Tab-separated table of C-alpha atoms in Angstrom:
chain	number	residue	atom	x	y	z
A	64	MET	CA	2.715	-21.741	-29.416
A	65	ARG	CA	-0.439	-23.721	-31.804
A	66	LYS	CA	0.212	-26.383	-29.088
A	67	ARG	CA	-0.191	-23.975	-26.270
A	68	LEU	CA	-3.442	-22.511	-28.057
A	69	GLU	CA	-4.158	-25.877	-28.367
A	70	ALA	CA	-4.446	-26.997	-25.538
A	71	VAL	CA	-6.371	-23.060	-24.604
A	72	THR	CA	-9.148	-24.422	-27.543
A	73	VAL	CA	-9.675	-27.805	-25.044
A	74	ARG	CA	-9.735	-26.043	-21.972
A	75	TYR	CA	-12.325	-23.777	-22.785
A	76	GLU	CA	-14.829	-26.264	-24.237
A	77	GLU	CA	-13.865	-28.051	-21.293
A	78	ILE	CA	-15.364	-25.676	-19.017
A	79	GLU	CA	-18.172	-24.741	-21.419
A	80	ARG	CA	-19.428	-27.747	-21.535
A	81	GLU	CA	-19.017	-28.409	-17.091
A	82	LEU	CA	-20.944	-24.712	-17.259
A	83	GLU	CA	-23.401	-25.830	-18.853
A	84	ASP	CA	-24.322	-28.508	-15.333
A	85	PRO	CA	-27.727	-27.278	-14.155
A	86	SER	CA	-26.077	-28.670	-11.080
A	87	LEU	CA	-22.958	-25.985	-10.998
A	88	SER	CA	-25.607	-23.657	-9.256
A	89	GLU	CA	-25.683	-25.104	-6.395
A	90	ASP	CA	-21.879	-24.666	-6.144
A	91	ILE	CA	-21.272	-21.212	-6.295
A	92	HIS	CA	-17.401	-21.151	-5.672
A	93	ARG	CA	-16.535	-23.718	-8.344
A	94	LEU	CA	-18.775	-21.869	-10.855
A	95	THR	CA	-16.826	-18.136	-9.802
A	96	ALA	CA	-13.323	-20.445	-10.260
A	97	LEU	CA	-14.373	-21.794	-13.273
A	98	SER	CA	-16.121	-18.295	-15.258
A	99	LYS	CA	-13.131	-16.666	-14.161
A	100	GLU	CA	-10.488	-19.349	-15.921
A	101	GLN	CA	-12.716	-18.735	-19.014
A	102	SER	CA	-12.793	-15.555	-18.606
A	103	GLY	CA	-8.508	-15.271	-18.568
A	104	LEU	CA	-9.134	-18.117	-21.616
A	105	ARG	CA	-11.470	-16.073	-23.464
A	106	SER	CA	-9.228	-13.403	-25.752
A	107	ALA	CA	-6.936	-16.787	-26.947
A	108	TYR	CA	-9.460	-19.084	-27.708
A	109	GLU	CA	-11.132	-16.397	-29.760
A	110	LYS	CA	-8.526	-15.299	-31.686
A	111	TYR	CA	-7.359	-18.254	-32.322
A	112	ALA	CA	-10.777	-19.158	-33.642
A	113	ARG	CA	-10.061	-16.088	-36.165
A	114	TYR	CA	-6.917	-17.302	-36.860
A	115	ARG	CA	-7.585	-20.879	-38.150
A	116	LYS	CA	-10.735	-19.082	-40.813
A	117	MET	CA	-7.689	-17.232	-41.877
A	118	GLU	CA	-5.926	-20.009	-42.578
A	119	GLU	CA	-8.157	-21.540	-44.651
A	120	GLU	CA	-9.070	-18.908	-45.972
A	121	HIS	CA	-5.196	-18.271	-46.973
A	122	GLN	CA	-5.137	-21.787	-48.059
A	123	GLU	CA	-7.954	-21.372	-50.831
A	124	ALA	CA	-6.211	-18.826	-52.555
A	125	MET	CA	-3.073	-19.647	-52.545
A	126	GLU	CA	-5.433	-22.688	-54.594
A	127	ALA	CA	-7.069	-20.223	-56.665
A	128	ILE	CA	-3.485	-18.633	-57.479
A	129	LEU	CA	-2.426	-21.412	-58.395
A	130	SER	CA	-5.530	-22.659	-60.862
A	131	GLY	CA	-4.396	-21.076	-64.100
A	132	GLU	CA	-7.206	-18.449	-64.291
A	133	GLU	CA	-5.158	-15.185	-64.359
A	134	ASP	CA	-7.671	-12.861	-63.402
A	135	LEU	CA	-8.458	-14.730	-60.448
A	136	ALA	CA	-5.216	-15.058	-59.718
A	137	GLU	CA	-4.415	-11.496	-59.461
A	138	LEU	CA	-7.423	-10.462	-56.885
A	139	MET	CA	-5.939	-13.879	-54.745
A	140	LYS	CA	-2.805	-12.380	-55.196
A	141	ALA	CA	-4.230	-9.252	-52.724
A	142	GLU	CA	-6.393	-11.540	-51.088
A	143	ARG	CA	-3.220	-13.898	-49.232
A	144	LYS	CA	-1.501	-11.238	-48.805
A	145	ARG	CA	-3.867	-8.966	-46.452
A	146	LEU	CA	-4.466	-12.288	-44.808
A	147	GLU	CA	-1.461	-12.767	-44.373
A	148	GLU	CA	-0.347	-9.367	-42.318
A	149	GLU	CA	-3.393	-9.454	-40.565
A	150	MET	CA	-2.119	-13.362	-39.635
A	151	SER	CA	1.028	-11.767	-38.815
A	152	ALA	CA	-0.637	-9.164	-36.024
A	153	LEU	CA	-2.679	-11.814	-35.357
A	154	GLU	CA	0.221	-13.388	-34.201
A	155	GLU	CA	1.676	-10.896	-31.875
A	156	GLU	CA	-1.577	-10.905	-29.768
A	157	LEU	CA	-1.428	-14.329	-28.911
A	158	ARG	CA	2.565	-14.664	-27.969
A	159	THR	CA	0.303	-11.147	-25.658
A	160	ASP	CA	-2.569	-13.461	-24.800
A	161	LEU	CA	-0.351	-16.496	-24.004
A	162	LEU	CA	1.917	-14.929	-21.054
A	163	PRO	CA	1.524	-16.202	-17.694
A	164	VAL	CA	-0.668	-13.821	-15.916
A	165	ASP	CA	0.425	-11.880	-12.284
A	166	PRO	CA	-2.572	-13.316	-10.256
A	167	ASN	CA	-1.645	-9.663	-8.567
A	168	ASP	CA	-2.346	-7.700	-11.077
A	169	SER	CA	-7.002	-6.932	-10.672
A	170	LYS	CA	-5.472	-5.786	-6.863
A	171	ASN	CA	-6.638	-2.377	-5.325
A	172	ILE	CA	-2.707	-1.816	-4.562
A	173	ILE	CA	-1.415	-0.441	-0.937
A	174	VAL	CA	1.638	2.137	-1.399
A	175	GLU	CA	4.310	3.763	0.653
A	176	ILE	CA	5.941	6.638	-0.574
A	177	ARG	CA	8.950	7.969	1.918
A	178	GLY	CA	10.951	11.379	1.594
A	179	ALA	CA	14.823	9.752	1.112
A	180	VAL	CA	18.232	11.540	1.394
A	181	GLY	CA	16.996	15.160	0.582
A	182	GLY	CA	16.005	16.276	3.684
A	183	ASP	CA	12.914	18.882	3.381
A	184	GLU	CA	13.379	18.069	-0.979
A	185	ALA	CA	13.177	14.394	-0.624
A	186	ASN	CA	9.548	15.155	1.695
A	187	LEU	CA	8.872	17.976	-0.940
A	188	PHE	CA	8.798	15.437	-3.649
A	189	ALA	CA	7.455	12.719	-1.810
A	190	GLY	CA	4.715	15.465	-1.485
A	191	ASP	CA	4.508	15.760	-5.159
A	192	LEU	CA	5.099	12.007	-5.698
A	193	PHE	CA	1.627	11.537	-3.736
A	194	ARG	CA	0.111	14.283	-6.069
A	195	MET	CA	0.995	12.912	-9.352
A	196	TYR	CA	-0.061	9.222	-7.840
A	197	SER	CA	-3.784	10.569	-7.241
A	198	ARG	CA	-4.289	12.819	-10.013
A	199	TYR	CA	-3.066	9.483	-11.822
A	200	ALA	CA	-5.993	7.288	-10.498
A	201	GLU	CA	-8.312	9.938	-10.992
A	202	ARG	CA	-7.901	10.181	-15.006
A	203	GLN	CA	-7.804	6.281	-14.592
A	204	GLY	CA	-10.931	6.524	-11.962
A	205	TRP	CA	-9.980	4.842	-9.398
A	206	LYS	CA	-10.391	5.963	-5.203
A	207	ILE	CA	-7.235	7.058	-3.198
A	208	GLN	CA	-8.196	6.156	0.595
A	209	VAL	CA	-5.173	7.811	3.039
A	210	LEU	CA	-4.145	5.036	5.681
A	211	ASP	CA	-1.183	6.686	7.652
A	212	VAL	CA	0.625	10.212	6.691
A	213	GLU	CA	3.541	11.555	8.805
A	214	GLU	CA	4.521	15.244	7.296
A	215	GLY	CA	7.224	17.048	6.554
A	216	ALA	CA	8.568	19.800	8.835
A	217	ALA	CA	8.797	21.925	5.676
A	218	GLY	CA	5.978	20.674	3.789
A	219	GLY	CA	5.844	17.035	1.588
A	220	TYR	CA	5.568	13.596	3.535
A	221	SER	CA	8.951	12.155	5.222
A	222	ARG	CA	6.270	8.933	5.236
A	223	ILE	CA	2.413	8.512	3.513
A	224	SER	CA	0.735	5.017	2.629
A	225	PHE	CA	-2.495	4.846	0.572
A	226	MET	CA	-4.293	2.804	-0.585
A	227	VAL	CA	-5.069	2.823	-4.250
A	228	LYS	CA	-9.139	0.961	-5.279
A	229	GLY	CA	-9.863	0.571	-8.398
A	230	GLU	CA	-10.093	-1.407	-11.631
A	231	ASN	CA	-6.553	-3.464	-12.358
A	232	VAL	CA	-5.017	-0.834	-11.187
A	233	TYR	CA	-1.738	-3.320	-9.530
A	234	SER	CA	-1.388	-4.292	-13.451
A	235	LYS	CA	-0.500	-0.749	-14.245
A	236	LEU	CA	1.076	0.568	-10.806
A	237	LYS	CA	3.511	-2.679	-9.654
A	238	PHE	CA	6.512	-1.304	-11.224
A	239	GLU	CA	6.660	1.906	-9.474
A	240	SER	CA	8.334	0.514	-6.782
A	241	GLY	CA	11.677	1.822	-6.012
A	242	ALA	CA	13.834	4.860	-5.685
A	243	HIS	CA	12.033	8.205	-7.551
A	244	ARG	CA	15.367	10.570	-8.087
A	245	VAL	CA	14.870	14.443	-8.933
A	246	GLN	CA	17.043	16.695	-9.749
A	247	ARG	CA	15.671	20.701	-9.259
A	248	VAL	CA	16.689	24.502	-7.328
A	249	PRO	CA	15.142	23.647	-4.453
A	250	LYS	CA	12.249	26.552	-2.552
A	251	THR	CA	14.909	27.113	0.075
A	252	GLU	CA	18.193	27.263	-2.643
A	253	ALA	CA	19.168	30.743	-2.370
A	254	GLN	CA	22.034	30.157	-4.597
A	255	GLY	CA	19.958	29.128	-7.220
A	256	ARG	CA	21.792	25.694	-7.186
A	257	ILE	CA	20.493	21.987	-8.611
A	258	HIS	CA	19.967	19.654	-5.928
A	259	THR	CA	19.611	15.755	-6.087
A	260	SER	CA	17.230	14.066	-3.851
A	261	THR	CA	15.520	10.764	-3.484
A	262	ALA	CA	11.562	9.459	-2.472
A	263	THR	CA	11.291	5.466	-2.086
A	264	VAL	CA	7.598	4.243	-3.240
A	265	LEU	CA	6.598	0.778	-2.015
A	266	VAL	CA	3.592	-0.989	-4.413
A	267	MET	CA	2.065	-4.400	-2.843
A	268	PRO	CA	-1.618	-5.963	-3.554
A	269	GLU	CA	-4.068	-5.825	-1.076
A	270	ALA	CA	-3.808	-8.845	0.915
A	271	GLU	CA	-6.699	-11.082	1.567
A	272	GLU	CA	-6.767	-12.732	4.914
A	273	VAL	CA	-6.766	-16.566	2.953
A	274	ASP	CA	-3.657	-14.852	0.796
A	275	VAL	CA	-1.370	-14.871	3.563
A	276	GLU	CA	-1.973	-16.104	7.010
A	277	ILE	CA	-0.102	-14.184	10.038
A	278	ASN	CA	-0.618	-15.658	13.362
A	279	PRO	CA	-1.718	-13.510	16.097
A	280	SER	CA	0.861	-14.038	19.059
A	281	ASP	CA	3.575	-12.614	16.124
A	282	LEU	CA	1.739	-9.390	16.450
A	283	LYS	CA	2.596	-6.511	18.906
A	284	ILE	CA	0.156	-3.762	19.049
A	285	ASP	CA	0.294	-0.522	21.465
A	286	THR	CA	-2.099	2.349	20.740
A	287	TYR	CA	-0.871	5.861	20.847
A	288	ARG	CA	-2.397	9.052	21.272
A	289	SER	CA	-2.418	11.223	17.758
A	290	GLN	CA	-0.110	13.754	17.146
A	291	GLY	CA	-0.549	16.457	14.909
A	292	ALA	CA	-4.250	17.692	13.245
A	293	GLY	CA	-7.118	16.022	13.871
A	294	GLY	CA	-9.136	18.049	15.541
A	295	GLN	CA	-10.297	17.528	19.361
A	296	ASN	CA	-9.616	14.175	19.310
A	297	VAL	CA	-5.848	14.603	19.188
A	298	ASN	CA	-4.082	13.836	22.556
A	299	LYS	CA	-7.241	13.259	24.483
A	300	THR	CA	-7.480	9.514	23.967
A	301	GLU	CA	-5.102	6.965	22.891
A	302	SER	CA	-6.836	5.894	19.190
A	303	ALA	CA	-3.923	5.833	17.260
A	304	VAL	CA	-2.504	2.289	16.808
A	305	ARG	CA	0.788	0.952	15.898
A	306	ILE	CA	1.274	-3.076	14.804
A	307	THR	CA	4.746	-5.154	14.792
A	308	HIS	CA	5.094	-8.195	12.697
A	309	ILE	CA	7.915	-9.515	14.969
A	310	PRO	CA	8.817	-12.424	12.717
A	311	THR	CA	9.718	-9.596	10.297
A	312	GLY	CA	9.881	-6.618	11.872
A	313	LEU	CA	7.855	-5.169	9.789
A	314	VAL	CA	5.959	-2.177	11.189
A	315	VAL	CA	2.670	-0.121	9.979
A	316	SER	CA	0.362	2.558	12.053
A	317	CYS	CA	-2.791	4.439	11.590
A	318	GLN	CA	-4.220	7.329	12.941
A	319	THR	CA	-6.090	8.643	10.353
A	320	GLU	CA	-9.414	7.235	11.545
A	321	LYS	CA	-10.905	9.121	14.862
A	322	ALA	CA	-12.093	5.247	16.386
A	323	GLN	CA	-9.423	2.894	17.835
A	324	LEU	CA	-10.692	-0.164	16.509
A	325	GLN	CA	-10.824	1.680	12.340
A	326	ASN	CA	-7.273	2.336	13.483
A	327	LYS	CA	-6.556	-1.769	13.890
A	328	GLU	CA	-8.497	-2.613	10.916
A	329	ILE	CA	-6.195	-0.272	8.895
A	330	CYS	CA	-3.556	-1.224	10.123
A	331	MET	CA	-3.864	-4.894	9.825
A	332	ARG	CA	-4.673	-4.397	5.747
A	333	MET	CA	-1.872	-2.514	5.684
A	334	ILE	CA	0.484	-5.701	7.738
A	335	ARG	CA	-0.737	-7.902	5.616
A	336	ALA	CA	0.319	-6.488	2.481
A	337	LYS	CA	3.900	-6.345	3.441
A	338	VAL	CA	3.940	-9.361	5.376
A	339	HIS	CA	2.461	-10.671	2.134
A	340	ASP	CA	4.997	-8.832	-0.113
A	341	PHE	CA	8.159	-9.881	2.439
A	342	TYR	CA	7.442	-13.490	1.859
A	343	GLN	CA	6.516	-13.905	-1.954
A	344	SER	CA	9.284	-11.108	-2.806
A	345	GLN	CA	11.648	-14.068	-0.690
A	346	GLN	CA	10.452	-16.902	-2.420
A	347	ASP	CA	8.575	-16.376	-5.704
A	348	GLU	CA	12.353	-15.796	-8.515
A	349	ALA	CA	9.665	-15.510	-11.142
A	350	ARG	CA	8.614	-11.903	-9.858
A	351	ALA	CA	12.836	-11.108	-10.292
A	352	ASN	CA	12.294	-9.071	-13.413
A	353	GLU	CA	9.872	-6.869	-12.034
A	354	ARG	CA	11.654	-6.318	-8.291
A	355	LYS	CA	14.759	-5.932	-9.563
A	356	LEU	CA	14.911	-2.787	-8.023
A	357	LYS	CA	12.591	-2.742	-5.645
A	358	VAL	CA	12.934	-0.025	-2.197
A	359	GLY	CA	15.509	-0.166	-0.629
A	360	THR	CA	17.514	2.419	1.497
A	361	GLY	CA	16.819	5.340	-0.700
A	362	GLU	CA	20.590	5.853	-1.740
A	363	ARG	CA	21.215	8.095	-5.132
A	364	SER	CA	23.001	4.115	-6.980
A	365	GLU	CA	19.827	2.557	-6.415
A	366	LYS	CA	17.382	4.879	-8.319
A	367	ILE	CA	14.394	3.333	-10.904
A	368	ARG	CA	13.365	6.747	-12.505
A	369	THR	CA	14.872	11.098	-12.599
A	370	TYR	CA	12.669	13.612	-12.481
A	371	ASN	CA	15.068	16.325	-13.699
A	372	TYR	CA	12.285	19.870	-13.948
A	373	PRO	CA	15.374	21.658	-16.192
A	374	GLN	CA	15.175	20.020	-18.420
A	375	ASN	CA	11.542	19.052	-18.330
A	376	ARG	CA	12.693	15.729	-18.992
A	377	VAL	CA	11.706	11.795	-16.981
A	378	THR	CA	13.759	9.071	-17.829
A	379	ASP	CA	13.285	5.308	-16.478
A	380	HIS	CA	16.678	3.906	-16.296
A	381	ARG	CA	15.057	-0.014	-16.272
A	382	ILE	CA	14.520	0.580	-19.393
A	383	GLY	CA	15.929	3.520	-21.060
A	384	PHE	CA	13.329	5.602	-21.974
A	385	THR	CA	12.989	9.165	-22.072
A	386	ILE	CA	9.845	11.960	-21.907
A	387	ASN	CA	10.870	15.806	-22.048
A	388	GLN	CA	7.128	15.832	-20.970
A	389	LEU	CA	7.543	16.130	-17.152
A	390	ASP	CA	4.841	18.804	-16.339
A	391	ARG	CA	2.589	16.398	-17.957
A	392	VAL	CA	4.073	13.905	-16.248
A	393	MET	CA	3.539	15.589	-12.605
A	394	GLU	CA	0.066	16.076	-13.417
A	395	GLY	CA	-1.114	12.299	-13.322
A	396	GLU	CA	-0.278	11.468	-17.622
A	397	LEU	CA	1.869	8.518	-16.523
A	398	ASP	CA	0.322	7.007	-19.206
A	399	PRO	CA	3.313	6.855	-21.859
A	400	VAL	CA	5.633	5.967	-19.159
A	401	ILE	CA	4.221	3.149	-17.681
A	402	GLU	CA	2.934	1.759	-21.011
A	403	ALA	CA	6.542	1.933	-21.569
A	404	LEU	CA	7.364	-0.469	-19.130
A	405	VAL	CA	4.416	-2.576	-19.436
A	406	HIS	CA	5.310	-3.147	-22.678
A	407	PHE	CA	9.061	-4.532	-22.053
A	408	ASP	CA	7.770	-6.450	-19.233
A	409	GLN	CA	5.676	-7.976	-22.413
A	410	GLU	CA	8.524	-8.671	-24.572
A	411	GLN	CA	11.055	-9.763	-21.830
A	412	LYS	CA	8.388	-12.585	-20.914
A	413	ILE	CA	7.780	-13.858	-25.126
A	414	LEU	CA	11.060	-14.160	-25.725
A	415	GLU	CA	11.437	-16.713	-21.722
A	416	ALA	CA	8.568	-17.665	-23.516
A	417	GLU	CA	10.433	-18.220	-26.641
A	418	ALA	CA	13.249	-19.499	-24.818
A	419	ALA	CA	11.588	-22.049	-22.920
A	420	ASP	CA	9.246	-23.421	-26.606
A	421	ALA	CA	12.875	-24.300	-28.056
A	422	ASP	CA	13.986	-26.133	-24.528
A	423	HIS	CA	11.336	-28.405	-25.583
A	424	ARG	CA	11.864	-28.911	-29.199
């Protein structure tokens, strides 16, 4: 770890010297890239500087203890203990700071929720999940933009796609992809029996044109008349757009806007995100841990999380985390669940880094 921290220090100071070069102001792209890289290194750089200062103070305390001056030695023993505790805590923080950063963490996301197993009840649960994420986004100061909707016959959604915009959105919601299971008595159940239904969630980082190259000839673009609520424009003009990416078979559609051009722009953002996610999931094995239970068919056996209403319980099966606050979670108080997932992911990465360091020794 010390070798990596020394490398961080060298690189941070190199960037600092380069940023002082007046000619750099003429190269905005280089300036932006260097500033971003330095920002990513700053936490580890500053903490390691503090750590080295503590090491010097610890050495001075040890010398005082061994000096033979009894009063000073007792005082320095307490100081040594304090320094050792602070250094130990700082070491843990530095391990986390040295973990590889997911380049998508700072991006906005596109989320797709579908009612899966359970018919009308699955669609109602999909609606509940959308409301949960909306409330959570509101608490975080994020913005939500609905991109496409297929409402369920009894309420909720058979499918809803939406964008979440804000600071570090993907870093917090990237582990939400998968099958979510609900256990409760449906409103339509006369006998009061508990039913199990599922809805699937897919979270994708927003992809820019530079992130994924899509050949226009690989796209099939269809227009059609909007369905459902939408005012006078419905069924009168072909404003709705559907785009199919032929090589992957991925399909997106949008009819939320009145103008065909706006719906097409939204579809392009959605198809970029889907195609980028499709190819990255195939090529990047490093993301396997966070993608191990990505959304699939929605079968109960693929569940990542269970929402048990009778027991007011939420359980994330990937990490064995349970919280008896389902009512709060459904109101958007997702922090305990998300923090547990992030912490688990960090622990796994630390173990991997330590194993890699051991192999190099």
